């Protein structure tokens, strides 16, 4: 059933040309150089340290590596991270 | 980006830095998010420790979050207006000082510091000053206790009959009174009846009679004491006595002897200068720049002083600039012609000093010149036109 719903959503986005992030609750990531990263639609912090940040997403994790990380702001679905960002990586769980 | 809110607002409501310690401190962050507790500036402080900022209003909601996430919290720093405010309440002296300063500044700015009266004669000024004093406008009075300037203007104008108009304006802390006085035609005091007589022997050049009847005319020769303008007017036998008034210019001869040396020593500046700057505080003199004295054999000192004033009041400071110029003696040799020329020039100013300020030289002539001991002695004859009239009262029964 869940898979079915997901398939319908994906099909709708593709055929009706709707924005993917709004339709499918996908994370939207905005970066300003290597200084800021702004993530919408995250599902919580799994790990946070100076060099690493791991965020839960609907279908996996987002792994950000770098140095001197500071969470400037955090809201239930948004997060603004500051520091020297080296990599942003998707980790699929299924 | 709704996240990018102005954090400066937090400084107003106050916030604290909190140290969060636990086995899984990420849980604390997530729980705060769920409960809509705003936390920001989260950084790692140790292996299992974070430091973050929490709004002062949210601090009381932290306890359940801590329990749920199994974290311990410690407060580190306090920031923002509520804490500053509390600190200020503790430092009463500081606060009362600041408040007193503002209060005093306000009161001083609303005081009368000066009363200026412009355009009035000393007598009227004194009168206005007295009335103004009676109205309470004096140094140290508060402006808000005084009537508005229009009312003052009316009252003062009513009380000073000698003034046509008095304008009152407040310029900051100064009450300014602009006075326009009634101008009455000045009556000259009646002068005693009298004649004008010659005060020396002269040839009349021109005359201007204001009052009285002229007795002489141009080119007349008069002796000292001769009547020039009579103080009697009207028909013969029915004369009226007046004070003769006028100017009678006569040509007077004058002989002057001027000596000019052919060799003249004078001091010329060499261009070498030395400047000294000094500040004077009351009777003390403090050198600011330029110490010691230059070793000039001949020198000429120039001293310029400047006083300082603030808001029209003279301060007890003066600034003095001393310029010392080196000079050297120089010799000037004149030819006999040049010497005569100089003698004439010298003679002119010397002669004019002997006469009134209205005197003028009508002609000059070198009578004689002789050279003795390196000097030129010139005898000059001057024709001078000067006022020769002198008042002489008419003696009663004369």
Short mmCIF file of N, CA and C in Angstrom, two decimals, chain B residues 129-216:
data_model
loop_
_atom_site.label_atom_id
_atom_site.label_comp_id
_atom_site.label_asym_id
_atom_site.label_seq_id
_atom_site.Cartn_x
_atom_site.Cartn_y
_atom_site.Cartn_z
N UNK B 129 16.43 95.75 31.91
CA UNK B 129 17.03 94.70 32.74
C UNK B 129 16.30 94.59 34.07
N UNK B 130 15.94 95.74 34.62
CA UNK B 130 15.23 95.73 35.90
C UNK B 130 13.86 95.09 35.76
N UNK B 131 13.15 95.46 34.70
CA UNK B 131 11.79 94.92 34.50
C UNK B 131 11.86 93.42 34.25
N UNK B 132 12.86 93.03 33.45
CA UNK B 132 13.04 91.63 33.12
C UNK B 132 13.35 90.83 34.38
N UNK B 133 14.13 91.44 35.25
CA UNK B 133 14.47 90.83 36.53
C UNK B 133 13.21 90.65 37.38
N UNK B 134 12.37 91.68 37.36
CA UNK B 134 11.13 91.61 38.13
C UNK B 134 10.23 90.49 37.62
N UNK B 135 10.27 90.27 36.31
CA UNK B 135 9.47 89.19 35.73
C UNK B 135 10.05 87.83 36.06
N UNK B 136 11.26 87.83 36.59
CA UNK B 136 11.88 86.57 36.99
C UNK B 136 12.80 85.98 35.95
N UNK B 137 13.05 86.73 34.89
CA UNK B 137 13.95 86.22 33.85
C UNK B 137 15.37 86.57 34.26
N UNK B 138 16.02 85.63 34.92
CA UNK B 138 17.41 85.83 35.30
C UNK B 138 18.14 84.50 35.25
N UNK B 139 19.45 84.58 35.24
CA UNK B 139 20.26 83.37 35.14
C UNK B 139 19.89 82.40 36.25
N UNK B 140 19.61 81.16 35.89
CA UNK B 140 19.27 80.15 36.88
C UNK B 140 17.79 79.87 36.96
N UNK B 141 16.99 80.71 36.35
CA UNK B 141 15.55 80.48 36.36
C UNK B 141 15.19 79.41 35.33
N UNK B 142 14.18 78.63 35.63
CA UNK B 142 13.76 77.61 34.67
C UNK B 142 12.83 78.23 33.64
N UNK B 143 13.07 77.83 32.40
CA UNK B 143 12.28 78.42 31.31
C UNK B 143 10.81 78.06 31.42
N UNK B 144 10.52 76.84 31.89
CA UNK B 144 9.11 76.42 31.91
C UNK B 144 8.33 77.13 33.01
N UNK B 145 9.03 77.85 33.89
CA UNK B 145 8.31 78.60 34.91
C UNK B 145 8.02 80.02 34.45
N UNK B 146 8.52 80.36 33.27
CA UNK B 146 8.35 81.72 32.76
C UNK B 146 7.21 81.76 31.75
N UNK B 147 6.58 82.93 31.63
CA UNK B 147 5.54 83.05 30.62
C UNK B 147 6.14 82.95 29.22
N UNK B 148 5.36 82.60 28.24
CA UNK B 148 5.89 82.50 26.87
C UNK B 148 6.39 83.86 26.37
N UNK B 149 7.29 83.85 25.40
CA UNK B 149 7.92 85.10 24.95
C UNK B 149 6.93 86.17 24.48
N UNK B 150 5.81 85.75 23.94
CA UNK B 150 4.84 86.76 23.45
C UNK B 150 4.31 87.59 24.62
N UNK B 151 4.04 86.89 25.72
CA UNK B 151 3.50 87.57 26.90
C UNK B 151 4.57 88.50 27.47
N UNK B 152 5.81 88.00 27.54
CA UNK B 152 6.91 88.82 28.07
C UNK B 152 7.04 90.06 27.21
N UNK B 153 6.97 89.85 25.91
CA UNK B 153 7.12 90.96 24.97
C UNK B 153 6.07 92.03 25.26
N UNK B 154 4.84 91.57 25.46
CA UNK B 154 3.75 92.51 25.71
C UNK B 154 3.99 93.28 27.01
N UNK B 155 4.33 92.54 28.05
CA UNK B 155 4.48 93.17 29.35
C UNK B 155 5.62 94.17 29.37
N UNK B 156 6.74 93.75 28.78
CA UNK B 156 7.90 94.64 28.78
C UNK B 156 7.60 95.86 27.93
N UNK B 157 6.97 95.65 26.79
CA UNK B 157 6.65 96.78 25.90
C UNK B 157 5.75 97.78 26.62
N UNK B 158 4.81 97.27 27.40
CA UNK B 158 3.90 98.16 28.12
C UNK B 158 4.64 98.98 29.17
N UNK B 159 5.69 98.37 29.73
CA UNK B 159 6.34 99.04 30.86
C UNK B 159 7.47 99.97 30.43
N UNK B 160 7.93 99.84 29.23
CA UNK B 160 9.03 100.68 28.77
C UNK B 160 8.47 101.66 27.72
N UNK B 161 8.19 102.86 28.13
CA UNK B 161 7.61 103.80 27.16
C UNK B 161 8.65 104.32 26.15
N UNK B 162 9.92 104.20 26.49
CA UNK B 162 10.95 104.75 25.61
C UNK B 162 11.21 103.87 24.39
N UNK B 163 10.67 102.66 24.42
CA UNK B 163 10.96 101.76 23.30
C UNK B 163 9.76 101.70 22.37
N UNK B 164 10.03 101.80 21.08
CA UNK B 164 8.96 101.70 20.10
C UNK B 164 8.51 100.25 20.01
N UNK B 165 9.47 99.36 20.04
CA UNK B 165 9.17 97.94 19.89
C UNK B 165 10.23 97.13 20.60
N UNK B 166 9.80 96.07 21.27
CA UNK B 166 10.75 95.14 21.89
C UNK B 166 10.40 93.74 21.42
N UNK B 167 11.35 93.09 20.80
CA UNK B 167 11.13 91.72 20.33
C UNK B 167 11.80 90.75 21.28
N UNK B 168 11.07 89.73 21.70
CA UNK B 168 11.65 88.74 22.62
C UNK B 168 11.74 87.39 21.91
N UNK B 169 12.94 86.86 21.89
CA UNK B 169 13.10 85.52 21.33
C UNK B 169 13.95 84.69 22.28
N UNK B 170 13.70 83.40 22.28
CA UNK B 170 14.52 82.49 23.09
C UNK B 170 15.44 81.77 22.12
N UNK B 171 16.73 81.95 22.37
CA UNK B 171 17.70 81.21 21.55
C UNK B 171 18.38 80.22 22.46
N UNK B 172 17.87 79.03 22.48
CA UNK B 172 18.44 78.00 23.35
C UNK B 172 18.24 78.38 24.81
N UNK B 173 19.29 78.79 25.47
CA UNK B 173 19.18 79.14 26.88
C UNK B 173 19.29 80.65 27.08
N UNK B 174 19.22 81.39 26.00
CA UNK B 174 19.38 82.84 26.09
C UNK B 174 18.08 83.54 25.72
N UNK B 175 17.68 84.47 26.56
CA UNK B 175 16.55 85.33 26.22
C UNK B 175 17.11 86.56 25.53
N UNK B 176 16.63 86.80 24.36
CA UNK B 176 17.18 87.89 23.55
C UNK B 176 16.13 88.97 23.39
N UNK B 177 16.49 90.18 23.77
CA UNK B 177 15.57 91.31 23.64
C UNK B 177 16.10 92.24 22.57
N UNK B 178 15.34 92.38 21.53
CA UNK B 178 15.73 93.31 20.46
C UNK B 178 14.91 94.58 20.66
N UNK B 179 15.60 95.67 20.87
CA UNK B 179 14.91 96.91 21.23
C UNK B 179 15.04 97.92 20.10
N UNK B 180 13.94 98.53 19.76
CA UNK B 180 13.98 99.68 18.85
C UNK B 180 13.51 100.87 19.66
N UNK B 181 14.41 101.82 19.84
CA UNK B 181 14.09 102.94 20.71
C UNK B 181 13.44 104.07 19.93
N UNK B 182 12.61 104.79 20.64
CA UNK B 182 12.04 105.98 20.02
C UNK B 182 13.16 106.99 19.87
N UNK B 183 13.26 107.52 18.67
CA UNK B 183 14.32 108.50 18.47
C UNK B 183 13.74 109.90 18.52
N UNK B 184 14.15 110.62 19.52
CA UNK B 184 13.69 112.00 19.64
C UNK B 184 14.79 112.89 19.10
N UNK B 185 14.38 113.92 18.42
CA UNK B 185 15.36 114.85 17.90
C UNK B 185 16.16 115.42 19.06
N UNK B 186 17.46 115.34 18.92
CA UNK B 186 18.31 115.78 20.03
C UNK B 186 18.41 117.31 20.01
N UNK B 187 18.09 117.87 21.11
CA UNK B 187 18.19 119.34 21.21
C UNK B 187 19.56 119.68 21.73
N UNK B 188 20.23 120.51 20.97
CA UNK B 188 21.56 120.89 21.45
C UNK B 188 21.40 121.93 22.55
N UNK B 189 22.23 121.82 23.54
CA UNK B 189 22.11 122.82 24.60
C UNK B 189 22.44 124.21 24.03
N UNK B 190 21.68 125.19 24.44
CA UNK B 190 21.93 126.52 23.90
C UNK B 190 23.33 126.99 24.30
N UNK B 191 24.02 127.47 23.28
CA UNK B 191 25.38 127.92 23.56
C UNK B 191 25.36 129.41 23.93
N UNK B 192 26.35 129.76 24.66
CA UNK B 192 26.45 131.18 25.03
C UNK B 192 26.76 131.99 23.77
N UNK B 193 26.13 133.15 23.71
CA UNK B 193 26.36 134.01 22.55
C UNK B 193 27.85 134.35 22.48
N UNK B 194 28.37 134.40 21.26
CA UNK B 194 29.79 134.71 21.15
C UNK B 194 30.21 134.99 19.72
N UNK B 195 31.39 135.55 19.58
CA UNK B 195 31.96 135.83 18.26
C UNK B 195 32.95 134.74 17.93
N UNK B 196 33.39 134.74 16.68
CA UNK B 196 34.54 133.95 16.31
C UNK B 196 35.66 134.92 15.98
N UNK B 197 36.80 134.67 16.59
CA UNK B 197 37.95 135.56 16.34
C UNK B 197 39.12 134.73 15.84
N UNK B 198 40.06 135.41 15.22
CA UNK B 198 41.24 134.72 14.70
C UNK B 198 42.15 134.35 15.85
N UNK B 199 42.72 133.17 15.82
CA UNK B 199 43.63 132.78 16.90
C UNK B 199 45.08 132.97 16.49
N UNK B 200 45.29 133.42 15.26
CA UNK B 200 46.67 133.74 14.83
C UNK B 200 46.62 134.61 13.59
N UNK B 201 47.74 135.11 13.24
CA UNK B 201 47.83 135.95 12.05
C UNK B 201 47.71 135.07 10.81
N UNK B 202 46.82 135.45 9.88
CA UNK B 202 46.63 134.61 8.71
C UNK B 202 45.97 135.39 7.58
N UNK B 203 45.99 134.77 6.39
CA UNK B 203 45.26 135.32 5.26
C UNK B 203 44.04 134.42 5.06
N UNK B 204 42.86 135.02 5.04
CA UNK B 204 41.65 134.20 4.96
C UNK B 204 41.63 133.46 3.61
N UNK B 205 41.38 132.18 3.67
CA UNK B 205 41.35 131.36 2.46
C UNK B 205 39.90 131.11 2.04
N UNK B 206 39.13 130.60 2.93
CA UNK B 206 37.70 130.40 2.66
C UNK B 206 37.00 130.36 4.00
N UNK B 207 35.70 130.62 3.99
CA UNK B 207 34.99 130.55 5.26
C UNK B 207 33.60 129.99 5.06
N UNK B 208 33.14 129.34 6.09
CA UNK B 208 31.83 128.70 6.07
C UNK B 208 31.14 129.09 7.37
N UNK B 209 30.08 129.89 7.24
CA UNK B 209 29.43 130.41 8.44
C UNK B 209 28.08 129.72 8.61
N UNK B 210 27.89 129.14 9.77
CA UNK B 210 26.63 128.46 10.04
C UNK B 210 25.68 129.42 10.74
N UNK B 211 26.20 130.19 11.61
CA UNK B 211 25.38 131.11 12.40
C UNK B 211 26.22 132.35 12.66
N UNK B 212 25.57 133.49 12.64
CA UNK B 212 26.31 134.73 12.85
C UNK B 212 26.52 135.44 11.52
N UNK B 213 27.18 136.57 11.55
CA UNK B 213 27.42 137.30 10.31
C UNK B 213 28.92 137.47 10.09
N UNK B 214 29.33 137.08 8.87
CA UNK B 214 30.76 137.13 8.56
C UNK B 214 31.22 138.57 8.47
N UNK B 215 32.40 138.83 8.99
CA UNK B 215 32.95 140.18 8.97
C UNK B 215 34.08 140.25 7.94
N UNK B 216 34.72 139.12 7.74
CA UNK B 216 35.86 139.09 6.82
C UNK B 216 35.46 138.37 5.54
#
